[in-house]
Amino acid sequence: MEERRRAGYSVQREILDEGAVDELAEKSDSKTSLSEKLKKSMRCSGPRVKSCLLGSFPVLSWLPRYSIRENALGDLISGISVGIMHLPQGMAYALLASVPPVFGLYSSFYPVLIYFIFGTSKHISIGTYAVMSVMIGGVIERLAPDSNFMDWDNVTNSSQVNIDLRDAERVRVAAAVTFMSGIFQIILGLVQFGFVVTYLSEPLVRGYTTGAAIHVIVSQLKYTFGISPRRFNGPFSLIYTVLEICSIIPETNIGTLVVSIVTIIGLILAKELNAYLSKKLPVPIPVELIGIVVATVISWQVDLRAKYGVDVVGLIPSGLQPPVLPTASLFGQVIGDAFALAVVGYGIAISLGRIFALKYGYKVDSNQELIALGLSNSIGGVFQCFAISCSMSRTMVQESTGGKTQVAGALSAIIILFITLWIGRLFEDLPKAVLAAIIFVNLHGMMKQFLDIPALWRSNKVDMLIWVVTFILTILFNPDLGLAGSIGFSMLTVIFRTQLPTYSILGQVPDTDIYRPLEGYNQVTRVPGILIFRSSATLYFANAEMYQEALGEKSGIDITKFLSAKKKLEAKRKRHEKKNAKKAAKNNAVDMEEVPEREEQKDIAIIEVEDEPDPSLPRAIVLDLSPVNFLDTVGLKALRSIQKDYGEIGIEVVLAGCQTGVVDNMQTGGFFNDKVTKACLFSSVHDAVLHCQSARTHSQDEAMYCEIPSTHL
């Protein structure tokens, strides 16, 4: 292969320290005051009002320009397809949330319409989501367990759960936590806190959703086997639930188990056929819809509930619920869960929204997305919905069937409205085992995320550790505490990586102004008499001491030993001076005064020979601070200490590659004084090296020049 031709360049200029660069570039010291910023933010103008209005109501910016010819057909097909998916998923995920199935349909209607008005993503499908549902289910089971609604039945002489009272209370709890999560999202959006999602890295989100999927599976086993295990809450509740289910497996309802197995096998085969024919079919086969229709008809005809004891959905009221303000007394009990729901729901939605925005070339406003989701949840809470987010499966269907705008989502909501008002009652005989089977089959994508572990092991072991720890914490401590612990652990990995950076001694690439670590390159050579030291992390309180220790280790200079030797030398000099002074005081004779003077000169001469710098030590140390993006007071103190200590043994310390913010930190932190000025700061390592070499060969008044690339330093 022909070697790529490299263009050459040559620049000749003076060696510039930071002060000279500021003067040459005419650095401005003017800063906008807080009062001026407030005045600017409060100014009102026509264009600004219009921009604010369009930003708050994105539908006003794109709907007037909606192209019916280009988008209408795709949005119509996509809306119908996604609306059909909403029906089984809404009912199934309502079971996860421990509320009656019809409330899953409400959660697939109101929030979708609100997001249509305020959302900025054109492709994501807002509605019920498994992870959010299982988190809400955990809150509901904690605050409204079956044990709180036991009534004594005189006919059977046993306690029975009052299902009507229980479900009414559970709906109130779901509405309260959903309303609170929406309020949190609105507040975070108004204070421009959209960047909070950056703390949810992809390995963390995928590990978390995989762990939450395990919670989903375990929570649905009671519907699969037709059993009634005790509900456990708090840490390790998943393990206790699994043990409880294993202990009562002999009580399995055979009819329910058969329905579950047949449904799961049928759905898997149908989905495989769907995937096989995906390129030949204009729209995917509505597998879940066909499944629930067939199961409902069979259940109605065979009467599975009466003959085989198969649990069915039950009463589905027609129409919509009137708005009801959430129960304020519950807010204090659900505030922590609401914040977790707000963060998780937003993180999932914005992650998927950004993927499609990048694919189709438009922008998703992270802060407006927070507000849109917050309004969807808070208004949805008033209408007895439970918390929503973005579903990956529905989003993929919406995109693959031609959906191009939010109109597809609005059309899917109209489909759900039609089902809720007129045909919802037809599904009252639907077995709950079928809904559980739909959930199991839809989770196969999350189960594939276990393949992330070997992939991350090969690419980044720290990310793999985050994935595994997040998964384990979510399994052991439930989704809410698991999320908090996972974020904490993720932050700790960042801190540990800054505490254990790579420290390097740099050398020069021959005939260039480029410097690279000596241990990583064969052709890089050490600059004679100059030590160039670099850390791969920023310098702050957590690693400032290790930075100084690493400098001593890499340079081979035991600074404590050298400073101790110098102190001993100074003490010896003072003893000699004191001794000679006493001798001079005792002898007043002129001829006797000359002797101590000669002895003093002789003694001091001997000491001065010992004070000469060690030729094995470098003449200068260059600290490459290009990786440093901020300095705290401890970091500044460490740099001061290095300059002072090494300067006392005759080694000049200069800094190179400081970012503007770091220089400002030095300025405000009192790093500079009469002795330490910006003359010790250089814009590049090459400038610093040339300065150190020129310091001994040129006078202070003589101009020094930097030629790039330099054939010889």
XYZ file of C-alpha atoms in Angstrom:
713
model
C 0.000 0.000 0.000
C 1.312 3.409 -0.961
C 2.262 5.442 2.084
C -0.101 8.330 2.761
C 1.476 11.632 1.888
C 1.849 13.935 4.895
C 1.690 17.703 4.552
C 4.442 19.601 6.367
C 4.310 22.910 8.141
C 6.711 25.245 9.902
C 5.913 27.996 12.405
C 8.445 30.335 13.940
C 7.417 32.435 16.910
C 8.517 33.554 20.314
C 8.142 31.142 23.208
C 4.904 32.212 24.846
C 3.975 31.863 28.469
C 0.380 32.303 29.630
C 0.805 36.000 30.345
C 2.197 36.616 26.874
C -0.669 34.665 25.300
C -3.233 36.721 27.263
C -1.568 39.926 26.073
C -1.268 38.739 22.477
C -4.876 37.481 22.324
C -6.129 40.479 24.347
C -7.943 38.398 26.958
C -11.073 40.063 28.228
C -11.620 40.233 31.974
C -15.183 41.498 31.708
C -17.790 39.172 33.173
C -21.546 39.450 33.009
C -22.926 40.218 36.441
C -25.837 38.324 37.928
C -28.079 41.394 37.733
C -27.310 41.793 34.020
C -28.080 38.109 33.427
C -31.411 38.508 35.210
C -32.237 41.641 33.222
C -31.415 39.845 29.986
C -33.518 36.836 30.931
C -36.486 39.085 31.830
C -36.435 41.085 28.604
C -39.524 40.599 26.490
C -39.690 40.926 22.721
C -41.887 39.626 19.925
C -39.386 37.039 18.597
C -38.592 35.899 22.119
C -42.266 35.407 23.029
C -42.796 33.454 19.812
C -39.739 31.294 20.458
C -40.859 30.625 24.045
C -44.376 29.749 22.899
C -43.193 27.362 20.182
C -40.677 25.814 22.590
C -43.358 25.211 25.241
C -45.936 23.922 22.729
C -43.905 22.125 20.039
C -47.097 21.002 18.272
C -47.609 24.624 17.112
C -44.290 24.550 15.279
C -44.689 21.315 13.300
C -48.438 20.682 12.930
C -49.133 23.735 10.665
C -46.399 22.445 8.342
C -47.676 18.850 8.414
C -47.552 17.293 4.952
C -50.649 15.149 4.442
C -49.332 13.823 1.156
C -46.013 12.630 2.574
C -46.919 11.603 6.112
C -50.639 10.870 6.443
C -50.712 7.290 5.104
C -47.664 6.150 7.094
C -48.948 7.788 10.288
C -52.406 6.230 9.804
C -51.086 2.683 9.387
C -48.597 3.183 12.221
C -51.235 4.655 14.552
C -53.630 1.758 14.009
C -50.843 -0.806 14.496
C -49.583 0.788 17.714
C -53.144 1.319 19.002
C -53.815 -2.401 18.581
C -50.637 -3.134 20.564
C -51.725 -0.767 23.318
C -54.741 -2.941 24.111
C -52.988 -6.150 25.250
C -49.945 -4.368 26.653
C -52.017 -1.836 28.584
C -54.115 -4.556 30.188
C -51.095 -6.775 30.892
C -48.982 -4.010 32.402
C -51.920 -2.947 34.578
C -51.605 -6.353 36.249
C -47.936 -5.564 36.850
C -48.980 -2.312 38.490
C -51.495 -4.217 40.671
C -54.485 -2.236 39.386
C -57.519 -3.392 37.343
C -56.732 -3.909 33.622
C -58.966 -1.074 32.414
C -56.636 1.464 34.050
C -53.947 0.272 31.669
C -56.185 1.422 28.831
C -56.633 4.825 30.479
C -52.831 5.061 30.788
C -52.574 4.386 27.049
C -54.948 7.249 26.213
C -54.563 10.431 28.294
C -50.737 10.567 28.516
C -50.382 9.868 24.784
C -52.557 12.872 23.889
C -50.649 15.135 26.294
C -47.317 14.041 24.828
C -48.675 14.724 21.316
C -48.978 18.397 22.289
C -45.808 18.884 24.350
C -43.347 16.201 23.170
C -40.482 16.724 20.728
C -39.712 13.152 19.613
C -41.475 12.105 16.414
C -41.072 8.361 16.775
C -41.262 7.112 20.365
C -44.477 5.458 21.564
C -45.553 6.791 24.948
C -47.685 4.594 27.184
C -47.442 1.713 29.630
C -44.018 0.174 30.166
C -43.095 -2.989 32.046
C -40.326 -1.536 34.240
C -42.456 1.430 35.320
C -45.405 -0.850 36.005
C -43.448 -3.197 38.239
C -42.050 -0.214 40.190
C -45.567 1.100 40.758
C -46.718 -2.391 41.686
C -44.085 -2.481 44.406
C -45.343 0.821 45.848
C -48.961 -0.322 45.723
C -48.281 -3.677 47.369
C -46.404 -1.884 50.131
C -49.083 0.703 50.868
C -52.203 -1.316 50.003
C -51.516 -5.019 50.641
C -54.290 -7.603 50.601
C -54.015 -7.952 54.380
C -55.478 -4.444 54.816
C -58.738 -5.449 53.140
C -59.664 -8.771 54.735
C -63.356 -9.301 55.562
C -64.809 -12.238 57.485
C -67.147 -14.401 55.430
C -69.771 -16.026 57.681
C -70.732 -18.499 54.955
C -67.293 -19.993 54.518
C -66.033 -19.092 57.997
C -62.873 -17.659 56.499
C -61.338 -14.296 55.676
C -61.822 -12.985 52.135
C -60.205 -10.031 50.410
C -62.608 -7.186 49.722
C -61.514 -6.733 46.115
C -63.573 -3.602 45.432
C -62.132 -1.657 48.390
C -58.631 -2.952 47.672
C -58.687 -1.966 44.003
C -60.118 1.481 44.796
C -57.299 2.146 47.270
C -54.671 0.801 44.891
C -55.867 3.099 42.136
C -55.571 6.047 44.570
C -51.989 5.051 45.434
C -51.080 4.632 41.747
C -52.586 8.023 40.898
C -50.750 9.718 43.798
C -47.314 8.330 42.922
C -47.887 9.053 39.217
C -48.949 12.635 39.938
C -45.890 13.196 42.151
C -43.508 11.736 39.571
C -44.996 14.107 36.983
C -44.493 17.082 39.294
C -40.844 16.083 39.777
C -40.333 15.847 36.016
C -41.939 19.256 35.425
C -39.776 20.891 38.098
C -36.609 19.275 36.721
C -37.535 20.430 33.224
C -38.220 24.016 34.311
C -34.849 24.292 36.054
C -33.129 22.929 32.931
C -32.144 19.703 34.648
C -32.371 17.535 31.559
C -28.702 16.624 31.855
C -29.564 14.387 34.846
C -29.963 11.543 32.370
C -26.204 11.646 31.760
C -25.777 9.907 35.113
C -27.663 6.934 33.689
C -25.027 5.366 31.477
C -26.027 2.774 28.899
C -24.563 -0.186 30.869
C -26.423 1.045 33.963
C -29.749 1.390 32.113
C -29.424 -2.000 30.427
C -28.395 -3.743 33.638
C -31.226 -2.024 35.488
C -33.896 -2.926 32.933
C -32.677 -6.531 32.888
C -32.954 -6.725 36.678
C -36.386 -5.095 36.555
C -37.416 -7.660 33.927
C -36.620 -10.424 36.416
C -38.931 -8.700 38.911
C -41.593 -8.573 36.202
C -41.259 -12.289 35.466
C -41.423 -13.293 39.124
C -44.439 -11.043 39.747
C -46.361 -12.775 36.930
C -45.642 -16.349 37.986
C -48.725 -16.343 40.218
C -50.908 -15.812 37.147
C -49.021 -18.456 35.183
C -49.461 -21.155 37.826
C -52.777 -19.959 39.243
C -51.443 -19.687 42.796
C -51.643 -17.037 45.520
C -48.239 -16.488 47.155
C -47.716 -14.021 49.969
C -46.462 -10.619 48.891
C -43.097 -9.519 50.310
C -41.719 -5.980 50.418
C -38.339 -4.422 51.031
C -34.835 -5.751 50.355
C -34.526 -9.394 49.256
C -38.284 -9.560 48.643
C -37.668 -11.135 45.226
C -35.773 -14.026 46.799
C -38.458 -14.521 49.437
C -41.145 -14.476 46.728
C -39.333 -17.114 44.651
C -38.957 -19.345 47.717
C -42.656 -18.862 48.543
C -43.693 -19.770 44.993
C -41.497 -22.872 45.047
C -43.115 -23.973 48.308
C -46.673 -23.738 46.933
C -46.030 -25.090 43.420
C -48.039 -28.256 44.312
C -51.117 -26.001 44.537
C -50.822 -25.087 40.839
C -54.088 -24.774 38.927
C -53.615 -27.159 35.991
C -56.107 -25.329 33.792
C -54.298 -22.010 34.276
C -50.905 -23.636 33.611
C -52.160 -25.211 30.375
C -53.539 -21.854 29.200
C -50.177 -20.219 29.994
C -48.077 -22.834 28.182
C -50.287 -22.890 25.081
C -50.343 -19.081 24.922
C -46.576 -18.731 25.329
C -45.844 -21.344 22.652
C -48.404 -19.830 20.303
C -47.062 -16.292 20.755
C -43.445 -17.375 20.227
C -44.307 -19.261 17.023
C -46.412 -16.378 15.744
C -43.666 -13.833 16.468
C -41.100 -15.995 14.672
C -43.443 -16.162 11.692
C -43.863 -12.402 11.941
C -40.102 -11.918 11.835
C -39.757 -14.357 8.911
C -42.412 -12.542 6.862
C -41.436 -9.037 7.968
C -40.034 -8.074 4.561
C -43.107 -9.353 2.722
C -45.790 -7.848 4.982
C -46.647 -4.122 4.858
C -47.501 -4.173 8.585
C -46.670 -6.723 11.304
C -49.290 -9.300 12.237
C -50.987 -8.096 15.486
C -49.977 -11.228 17.354
C -50.999 -10.080 20.834
C -54.393 -8.823 19.652
C -55.169 -12.082 17.882
C -54.025 -13.959 20.980
C -56.317 -12.125 23.398
C -59.283 -12.331 21.005
C -58.873 -16.091 20.559
C -58.278 -16.626 24.300
C -61.325 -14.528 25.213
C -63.589 -16.441 22.813
C -62.353 -19.827 24.080
C -62.686 -18.744 27.709
C -66.243 -17.515 27.077
C -67.315 -20.624 25.193
C -65.693 -23.184 27.507
C -66.343 -21.152 30.666
C -62.787 -21.630 31.964
C -63.482 -19.682 35.136
C -66.348 -21.872 36.336
C -65.127 -25.269 35.117
C -61.387 -25.031 35.726
C -60.969 -22.136 38.149
C -58.981 -20.021 35.668
C -58.732 -16.419 36.892
C -60.087 -13.902 34.339
C -59.943 -10.117 33.959
C -63.468 -9.545 35.245
C -65.568 -6.407 35.060
C -64.334 -3.746 32.630
C -66.433 -0.584 32.986
C -67.276 1.258 29.785
C -66.440 4.914 29.347
C -63.806 7.136 30.917
C -63.262 8.011 34.550
C -63.997 11.575 35.725
C -60.979 13.563 36.927
C -60.173 13.224 40.628
C -57.445 15.070 42.490
C -54.871 12.632 43.968
C -54.976 11.930 47.689
C -52.574 14.477 49.191
C -52.085 12.438 52.371
C -50.251 9.793 50.323
C -47.657 12.179 48.892
C -45.292 11.924 51.847
C -45.282 8.123 51.644
C -44.524 7.941 47.910
C -42.156 10.872 47.404
C -39.022 8.711 47.107
C -40.695 6.236 44.766
C -42.047 9.109 42.676
C -38.580 10.574 42.156
C -37.205 7.174 41.119
C -40.088 6.776 38.651
C -39.438 10.276 37.280
C -35.760 9.594 36.640
C -36.192 6.078 35.227
C -39.110 7.018 32.977
C -37.281 10.048 31.618
C -34.014 8.153 31.155
C -35.639 5.428 29.077
C -37.679 7.858 26.958
C -34.864 10.301 26.207
C -32.393 7.514 25.410
C -34.703 6.000 22.798
C -35.769 9.426 21.554
C -32.174 10.456 20.884
C -31.513 7.256 18.932
C -34.313 8.007 16.467
C -33.553 11.737 16.386
C -29.995 10.939 15.321
C -31.234 8.422 12.759
C -33.700 10.825 11.118
C -31.814 14.078 11.577
C -33.845 16.140 14.028
C -33.306 17.381 17.579
C -34.942 16.233 20.783
C -35.062 18.899 23.512
C -34.143 17.074 26.738
C -35.685 19.705 29.036
C -38.903 19.915 27.024
C -39.105 16.106 27.110
C -39.011 16.285 30.895
C -41.872 18.768 30.881
C -43.860 16.716 28.352
C -43.494 13.511 30.363
C -44.219 15.420 33.569
C -47.457 16.841 32.182
C -48.412 13.410 30.827
C -47.926 11.847 34.251
C -49.379 14.643 36.387
C -52.489 15.108 34.239
C -52.708 11.333 33.847
C -52.630 10.987 37.627
C -55.712 13.186 37.834
C -57.478 10.746 35.485
C -56.387 7.642 37.503
C -53.573 6.631 35.152
C -50.311 5.098 36.337
C -46.829 6.303 35.387
C -45.842 5.933 31.746
C -42.701 6.001 29.664
C -41.557 4.867 26.239
C -41.982 1.240 25.112
C -39.232 -0.074 22.847
C -41.446 -2.724 21.209
C -44.221 -0.253 20.324
C -41.677 2.329 19.192
C -40.075 -0.161 16.816
C -43.488 -1.012 15.373
C -44.389 2.677 15.040
C -41.178 3.385 13.156
C -41.171 0.240 10.995
C -44.799 0.710 9.842
C -44.100 4.185 8.473
C -44.813 6.509 11.386
C -43.090 9.842 10.785
C -44.646 12.285 13.282
C -46.466 12.465 16.607
C -49.739 12.138 14.692
C -49.226 8.361 14.777
C -49.308 8.488 18.578
C -52.478 10.582 18.587
C -54.175 8.097 16.236
C -53.189 5.203 18.521
C -54.858 7.063 21.410
C -58.047 7.375 19.341
C -57.989 3.601 18.783
C -57.722 3.062 22.555
C -60.569 5.542 23.128
C -62.783 3.571 20.756
C -61.911 0.302 22.540
C -62.486 1.802 25.989
C -65.858 3.318 25.121
C -67.450 0.526 23.134
C -65.677 -2.842 23.025
C -63.710 -3.055 26.275
C -66.444 -5.110 27.964
C -65.941 -7.908 25.415
C -62.639 -8.816 27.110
C -64.058 -9.500 30.579
C -63.587 -13.273 30.098
C -59.932 -12.910 29.085
C -57.717 -15.148 31.323
C -55.082 -13.233 33.258
C -52.650 -16.047 32.378
C -52.821 -14.868 28.745
C -51.801 -11.337 29.779
C -48.922 -12.793 31.819
C -47.847 -14.833 28.789
C -47.856 -11.674 26.634
C -45.575 -10.020 29.195
C -43.188 -12.996 29.231
C -42.876 -13.087 25.447
C -42.407 -9.306 25.197
C -39.518 -9.495 27.674
C -37.363 -11.677 25.432
C -35.574 -8.557 24.167
C -34.552 -7.616 27.712
C -33.365 -11.154 28.380
C -31.020 -10.832 25.391
C -29.285 -8.045 27.290
C -27.400 -10.720 29.242
C -25.235 -10.938 26.109
C -23.922 -7.488 27.082
C -21.744 -9.103 29.749
C -19.241 -10.910 27.458
C -19.267 -7.979 25.021
C -18.477 -5.479 27.791
C -15.830 -7.815 29.234
C -13.968 -7.574 25.929
C -14.436 -3.823 25.456
C -14.521 -2.211 28.921
C -14.375 -4.168 32.151
C -15.481 -1.220 34.300
C -18.687 -0.889 32.262
C -19.183 -4.630 32.613
C -18.828 -4.277 36.378
C -21.397 -1.454 36.399
C -23.821 -3.672 34.431
C -23.405 -6.647 36.772
C -23.548 -4.629 40.011
C -26.614 -2.731 38.789
C -28.331 -6.010 37.936
C -27.495 -7.551 41.319
C -28.566 -4.459 43.295
C -31.839 -4.277 41.369
C -32.519 -7.962 42.030
C -31.688 -7.784 45.729
C -33.006 -4.361 46.742
C -35.942 -3.870 44.328
C -36.034 -1.352 41.453
C -36.239 1.834 43.553
C -33.353 1.176 45.959
C -31.501 -0.693 43.215
C -31.511 2.409 41.024
C -30.170 4.637 43.798
C -27.453 2.132 44.665
C -26.536 1.692 41.003
C -26.117 5.417 40.406
C -24.001 5.643 43.571
C -21.803 2.765 42.421
C -21.459 4.295 38.956
C -20.295 7.565 40.526
C -17.805 5.651 42.675
C -16.249 4.065 39.587
C -15.639 7.556 38.207
C -14.028 8.629 41.482
C -11.888 5.486 41.636
C -10.731 6.038 38.068
C -9.639 9.582 38.921
C -7.915 8.271 42.039
C -6.047 5.632 40.054
C -5.036 7.401 36.839
C -2.092 6.602 34.591
C 1.023 8.616 35.449
C 3.552 8.991 32.660
C 6.953 10.465 31.885
C 6.794 12.011 28.438
C 9.440 12.109 25.760
C 9.697 13.821 22.393
C 8.772 12.231 19.100
C 11.902 12.909 16.977
C 11.816 16.065 14.847
C 8.368 17.139 16.101
C 6.765 19.175 18.848
C 4.771 16.101 19.946
C 5.310 14.377 23.298
C 4.233 10.861 24.203
C 4.771 8.454 27.170
C 8.197 6.820 27.139
C 6.872 3.388 28.109
C 4.395 3.207 25.244
C 6.574 4.203 22.273
C 9.898 2.890 21.038
C 11.024 5.985 19.130
C 10.163 8.528 21.820
C 13.264 9.961 23.529
C 13.690 11.671 26.887
C 14.579 15.359 26.735
C 18.025 15.738 28.428
C 17.855 17.495 31.766
C 14.076 17.947 31.678
C 11.419 15.717 33.237
C 7.942 15.944 31.648
C 5.238 14.489 33.907
C 1.563 13.928 33.103
C -1.459 12.405 34.860
C -4.418 11.083 32.860
C -6.962 12.535 35.329
C -7.850 15.931 36.705
C -6.165 17.116 39.898
C -8.385 17.527 42.949
C -8.667 16.586 46.601
C -9.162 12.842 45.984
C -5.856 12.349 44.145
C -3.695 15.387 44.965
C -1.505 13.468 47.441
C -1.126 10.534 45.035
C -0.132 12.983 42.301
C 2.795 14.231 44.378
C 3.807 10.693 45.322
C 3.668 9.545 41.692
C 5.838 12.494 40.622
C 8.480 11.504 43.156
C 8.293 7.844 42.140
C 8.472 8.492 38.394
C 11.278 11.050 38.710
C 13.256 8.994 41.224
C 13.534 12.043 43.474
C 12.860 11.510 47.158
C 11.959 15.115 47.817
C 11.609 14.538 51.574
C 15.159 13.174 51.717
C 16.581 16.072 49.722
C 14.776 18.677 51.813
C 15.977 16.970 55.002
C 19.565 17.004 53.744
C 19.269 20.678 52.881
C 17.940 21.485 56.354
C 20.868 19.665 57.897
C 23.220 21.671 55.657
C 21.602 24.922 56.725
C 21.871 23.911 60.368
C 25.551 23.095 59.884
C 26.157 26.484 58.273
C 24.440 28.270 61.145
C 26.540 26.349 63.702
C 29.718 27.408 61.900
C 28.619 31.039 61.788
C 27.752 30.991 65.483
C 31.059 29.370 66.380
C 33.073 31.897 64.384
C 31.107 34.773 65.903
C 32.010 33.585 69.409
C 35.686 33.360 68.458
C 35.609 36.870 67.062
C 34.066 38.215 70.257
C 36.781 36.694 72.460
C 39.685 38.032 70.484
C 39.847 41.804 70.274
C 43.318 41.930 68.827
C 43.484 42.904 65.175
C 45.873 40.122 64.265
C 43.603 37.558 65.953
C 40.493 38.776 64.111
C 41.904 37.771 60.700
C 42.236 34.083 61.646
C 38.575 33.325 62.327
C 37.698 35.233 59.172
C 39.921 32.941 57.112
C 38.550 29.879 58.941
C 35.005 31.087 58.323
C 35.660 31.563 54.634
C 37.257 28.133 54.466
C 34.389 26.446 56.303
C 31.722 28.177 54.258
C 33.465 27.295 51.030
C 33.294 23.636 51.994
C 29.545 23.918 52.667
C 28.898 25.731 49.393
C 30.493 22.884 47.497
C 28.005 20.515 49.128
C 25.169 22.893 48.129
C 25.856 22.507 44.401
C 22.927 20.777 42.609
C 23.224 17.068 42.019
C 24.115 16.540 38.329
C 21.904 13.415 38.296
C 18.820 15.527 39.015
C 16.840 17.152 36.197
C 17.303 20.889 35.775
C 13.567 21.393 35.318
C 10.244 19.604 35.645
C 7.380 20.274 33.235
C 3.933 19.352 34.580
C 1.601 18.664 31.657
C -1.818 19.757 32.943
C -3.728 19.341 29.672
C -5.977 16.556 31.141
C -6.886 18.788 34.113
C -10.277 20.475 33.625
C -10.623 22.042 37.068
C -8.563 22.688 40.205
C -9.889 22.823 43.740
C -8.058 24.333 46.699
C -6.321 21.028 47.510
C -5.084 20.692 43.928
C -3.768 24.276 43.981
C -2.023 23.573 47.274
C -0.389 20.493 45.770
C 0.968 22.491 42.814
C 2.267 25.196 45.169
C 3.956 22.544 47.283
C 5.599 20.944 44.245
C 6.919 24.294 42.996
C 8.223 25.267 46.427
C 9.793 21.927 47.382
C 11.505 21.206 44.082
C 12.530 24.828 43.741
C 14.385 24.607 47.066
C 16.650 21.883 45.662
C 17.359 23.845 42.502
C 14.790 22.310 40.126
C 12.592 24.707 38.205
C 8.937 23.616 37.941
C 6.798 24.974 35.109
C 3.223 24.143 34.082
C 2.032 23.445 30.540
C -1.244 22.962 28.710
C -3.458 24.662 31.281
C -7.018 25.228 30.130
C -8.513 28.689 30.505
C -10.799 27.547 33.305
C -7.860 26.078 35.199
C -5.914 29.333 34.872
C -8.969 31.184 36.198
C -9.083 28.729 39.138
C -5.444 29.589 39.842
C -6.171 33.299 39.623
C -9.122 33.196 42.015
C -7.456 30.623 44.286
C -4.445 32.855 45.007
C -1.908 30.666 43.196
C -0.097 33.656 41.714
C 1.895 36.141 43.810
C 5.000 38.305 43.538
C 7.250 35.257 43.119
C 4.924 32.988 41.142
C 3.510 34.636 38.019
C 2.001 33.502 34.752
C 5.554 33.285 33.428
C 5.627 29.713 34.786
C 2.590 28.735 32.699
C 2.928 27.763 29.044
C 0.346 27.006 26.415
C 2.078 23.815 25.254
C 4.612 21.291 26.503
C 6.958 22.270 23.660
C 6.969 25.920 24.764
C 7.729 24.843 28.330
C 10.588 22.564 27.237
C 12.185 25.241 25.074
C 11.840 27.741 27.925
C 13.602 25.393 30.348
C 16.444 24.735 27.892
C 16.804 28.399 27.030
C 16.821 29.532 30.644
C 20.466 28.497 31.106
C 21.731 29.615 27.710
C 20.031 32.966 27.246
C 19.757 36.046 29.399
C 16.407 37.314 30.560
C 16.426 40.170 28.038
C 17.238 37.991 25.033
C 14.341 36.897 22.835
C 13.639 33.148 22.681
C 12.059 31.546 19.631
C 10.043 28.372 19.059
C 10.191 26.660 15.677
C 7.658 23.917 14.929
C 8.516 21.254 13.978
C 11.941 21.475 15.569
C 14.653 19.169 14.302
C 16.674 19.808 17.447
C 15.442 21.119 20.722
